[in-house]
Short mmCIF file of C-alpha atoms in Angstrom, two decimals:
data_model
loop_
_atom_site.label_atom_id
_atom_site.label_comp_id
_atom_site.label_asym_id
_atom_site.label_seq_id
_atom_site.Cartn_x
_atom_site.Cartn_y
_atom_site.Cartn_z
CA ASN A 7 19.06 -4.04 8.80
CA LEU A 8 16.44 -4.04 11.59
CA ASP A 9 16.48 -1.63 14.47
CA LEU A 10 17.18 -3.15 17.86
CA LEU A 11 14.32 -2.01 20.11
CA GLY A 12 16.01 -3.24 23.31
CA THR A 13 17.00 -6.26 25.31
CA LEU A 14 15.21 -7.91 28.22
CA PRO A 15 17.10 -9.24 31.25
CA ILE A 16 15.45 -12.61 31.82
CA GLY A 17 16.75 -14.39 34.96
CA PRO A 18 15.72 -17.57 36.76
CA VAL A 19 13.30 -15.76 39.16
CA LEU A 20 11.48 -14.14 36.21
CA VAL A 21 11.29 -17.45 34.39
CA ARG A 22 9.85 -19.20 37.42
CA LEU A 23 7.22 -16.45 37.95
CA GLY A 24 6.38 -16.52 34.28
CA ASP A 25 5.86 -20.31 34.34
CA GLN A 26 3.44 -19.72 37.21
CA GLY A 27 1.67 -17.03 35.25
CA VAL A 28 2.61 -14.35 37.71
CA LEU A 29 4.71 -11.38 36.61
CA LYS A 30 4.44 -9.05 39.60
CA CYS A 31 7.65 -7.36 38.51
CA MET A 32 5.72 -5.90 35.54
CA ASP A 33 3.53 -3.85 37.88
CA VAL A 34 6.35 -1.75 39.21
CA ASN A 35 8.95 0.16 37.26
CA THR A 36 11.63 -0.62 39.81
CA SER A 37 12.86 -3.98 38.51
CA ARG A 38 15.47 -4.15 35.69
CA PHE A 39 13.06 -6.24 33.60
CA ALA A 40 10.16 -3.78 33.95
CA ARG A 41 12.36 -0.80 33.05
CA ALA A 42 13.82 -2.62 30.02
CA PHE A 43 10.34 -3.83 28.91
CA ASN A 44 8.93 -0.31 29.23
CA GLU A 45 11.85 1.08 27.12
CA VAL A 46 11.02 -1.44 24.39
CA VAL A 47 7.38 -0.46 24.50
CA ASP A 48 8.35 3.26 24.33
CA ALA A 49 10.60 2.55 21.32
CA VAL A 50 7.71 0.76 19.52
CA LEU A 51 5.39 3.64 20.28
CA ARG A 52 7.87 6.20 18.99
CA LYS A 53 8.18 4.20 15.72
CA GLU A 54 4.37 3.99 15.39
CA ALA A 55 3.89 7.71 16.11
CA ALA A 56 6.37 8.82 13.44
CA PRO A 57 5.52 7.09 10.19
CA ALA A 58 7.65 8.00 7.21
CA PRO A 59 5.96 10.81 5.30
CA GLU A 60 4.56 9.74 1.97
CA LYS A 61 6.02 11.63 -0.96
CA PRO A 62 3.66 13.70 -3.06
CA PHE A 63 2.79 11.85 -6.21
CA MET A 64 4.32 14.45 -8.58
CA GLU A 65 7.57 14.26 -6.56
CA GLU A 66 7.58 10.47 -6.97
CA ARG A 67 7.01 10.99 -10.67
CA LYS A 68 10.06 13.25 -10.93
CA GLU A 69 12.13 10.64 -9.09
CA MET A 70 10.97 8.00 -11.52
CA ASP A 71 12.19 10.38 -14.25
CA MET A 72 9.18 9.73 -16.46
CA GLU A 73 7.61 12.16 -18.89
CA LYS A 74 4.73 9.75 -19.35
CA LEU A 75 2.60 7.79 -16.85
CA VAL A 76 0.14 5.06 -17.54
CA PHE A 77 -2.79 4.67 -15.18
CA ALA A 78 -4.77 1.40 -15.11
CA VAL A 79 -8.44 1.63 -14.11
CA PRO A 80 -10.70 -1.42 -13.85
CA VAL A 81 -13.89 -0.69 -15.74
CA ALA A 82 -17.44 -2.06 -15.93
CA GLY A 83 -20.14 -0.14 -17.78
CA GLY A 84 -17.81 2.76 -18.57
CA LYS A 85 -17.04 3.53 -14.93
CA LEU A 86 -14.61 2.28 -12.30
CA CYS A 87 -15.55 -1.28 -11.25
CA ALA A 88 -15.71 -1.58 -7.44
CA HIS A 89 -13.38 -4.62 -7.36
CA PHE A 90 -10.55 -4.71 -9.82
CA GLY A 91 -10.68 -8.51 -10.23
CA HIS A 92 -14.25 -8.44 -11.46
CA CYS A 93 -14.01 -5.85 -14.20
CA ASP A 94 -14.90 -6.30 -17.87
CA GLN A 95 -12.00 -4.24 -19.08
CA PHE A 96 -9.06 -2.12 -17.96
CA ALA A 97 -8.75 1.43 -19.21
CA LEU A 98 -5.08 2.27 -19.70
CA VAL A 99 -4.90 6.01 -19.54
CA GLU A 100 -1.61 7.40 -20.83
CA THR A 101 -0.63 10.85 -19.56
CA GLU A 102 2.16 13.15 -20.57
CA ASP A 103 3.14 16.33 -18.62
CA GLY A 104 0.10 15.90 -16.37
CA LYS A 105 -2.43 15.70 -19.18
CA ILE A 106 -4.29 12.74 -20.69
CA ARG A 107 -2.89 11.82 -24.04
CA GLU A 108 -4.73 8.54 -24.88
CA THR A 109 -7.10 5.99 -23.31
CA ARG A 110 -7.08 2.37 -24.52
CA MET A 111 -9.42 -0.34 -23.38
CA HIS A 112 -8.08 -3.90 -22.80
CA THR A 113 -9.79 -7.14 -21.87
CA PRO A 114 -7.88 -8.66 -18.95
CA PRO A 115 -6.86 -12.30 -18.66
CA PRO A 116 -8.93 -14.48 -16.28
CA HIS A 117 -8.67 -13.33 -12.70
CA GLU A 118 -6.23 -15.47 -10.77
CA PRO A 119 -3.83 -14.47 -7.94
CA GLY A 120 -0.82 -12.62 -9.33
CA VAL A 121 -1.96 -12.58 -13.01
CA LEU A 122 -3.30 -9.02 -13.20
CA PRO A 123 -0.28 -7.20 -11.61
CA LYS A 124 2.12 -9.01 -14.02
CA TRP A 125 -0.15 -8.39 -17.02
CA LEU A 126 -0.63 -4.65 -16.20
CA SER A 127 3.06 -4.25 -15.63
CA GLU A 128 3.74 -5.77 -19.04
CA MET A 129 1.17 -3.34 -20.47
CA GLY A 130 3.19 -0.47 -19.09
CA ALA A 131 1.04 0.59 -16.14
CA HIS A 132 2.69 2.71 -13.45
CA VAL A 133 -0.44 3.38 -11.26
CA ILE A 134 -3.63 1.46 -10.60
CA ILE A 135 -6.74 3.33 -9.38
CA ALA A 136 -9.21 0.89 -7.81
CA GLY A 137 -12.26 0.89 -5.59
CA GLY A 138 -11.25 -2.17 -3.60
CA MET A 139 -8.37 -4.56 -3.50
CA GLY A 140 -7.14 -7.19 -1.05
CA ALA A 141 -3.82 -6.71 0.83
CA ARG A 142 -2.06 -9.52 -1.08
CA ALA A 143 -3.03 -7.98 -4.42
CA GLN A 144 -1.78 -4.61 -3.24
CA ASP A 145 1.56 -6.19 -2.34
CA LEU A 146 1.79 -7.89 -5.74
CA PHE A 147 1.14 -4.64 -7.56
CA GLN A 148 3.80 -2.80 -5.55
CA GLU A 149 6.25 -5.70 -6.14
CA SER A 150 5.54 -5.21 -9.88
CA GLY A 151 6.46 -1.46 -9.51
CA ILE A 152 2.82 -0.27 -9.75
CA LYS A 153 1.59 2.36 -7.31
CA VAL A 154 -1.79 1.45 -5.78
CA ILE A 155 -4.59 3.87 -5.08
CA ILE A 156 -7.69 2.37 -3.51
CA GLY A 157 -11.02 3.63 -2.33
CA ALA A 158 -11.68 5.63 -5.50
CA PRO A 159 -15.28 6.55 -6.40
CA MET A 160 -17.15 4.96 -9.29
CA ASP A 161 -16.42 7.51 -12.05
CA ALA A 162 -15.12 7.48 -15.62
CA PRO A 163 -11.43 6.47 -15.92
CA GLU A 164 -10.35 9.82 -17.41
CA ALA A 165 -12.15 11.72 -14.69
CA LEU A 166 -10.41 9.71 -12.02
CA VAL A 167 -6.98 10.24 -13.57
CA ASN A 168 -7.54 13.96 -14.02
CA GLN A 169 -8.72 14.24 -10.41
CA HIS A 170 -5.63 12.36 -9.23
CA LEU A 171 -3.23 14.48 -11.30
CA SER A 172 -4.74 17.66 -10.02
CA GLY A 173 -4.67 16.47 -6.38
CA ALA A 174 -8.48 16.49 -6.19
CA LEU A 175 -9.16 12.69 -6.12
CA VAL A 176 -11.05 11.91 -2.94
CA THR A 177 -10.65 8.30 -1.83
CA GLY A 178 -12.68 6.45 0.73
CA ASP A 179 -12.50 3.03 2.37
CA ASN A 180 -11.11 -0.01 0.63
CA ILE A 181 -14.31 -1.84 -0.24
CA CYS A 182 -12.55 -5.22 -0.52
CA ASP A 183 -12.87 -7.64 2.37
CA HIS A 184 -9.89 -9.93 1.56
#
């Protein structure tokens, strides 16, 4: 199910030049190889220039056919903890029809790779709002069916959820370096 970007005509002359580290045929768009190579590059650039548009969150919610959503927010000192794996607790904020219904605090299991996504999924979380998170953790959350929002400011869990639901949550850089 992958798109074919193109094929390259590689012949004996091209192989010999490549072995010598000389690919003069790449400088001019008159050779079959250069034209084919440039077509592949153009195809890659077209794919990069046109990323799939991200669906608005409320549209995703309708597709999930859920009346309720549960947001997980890593907390330390009553506010979002900058790194989800170093929090004291997780606030699970349950919403219904775009309004907060209940917030429950839970002490997480010890931080080990893959544990928190599974645990939060079992707790019923649909979305995690975090300050920072590594790429592998993001993948694990998404594999667990949990939408990831990173770069959130250090604010109270309910404030972050309300901001997100109203479309006013301003996120910044992912502050995690792994």
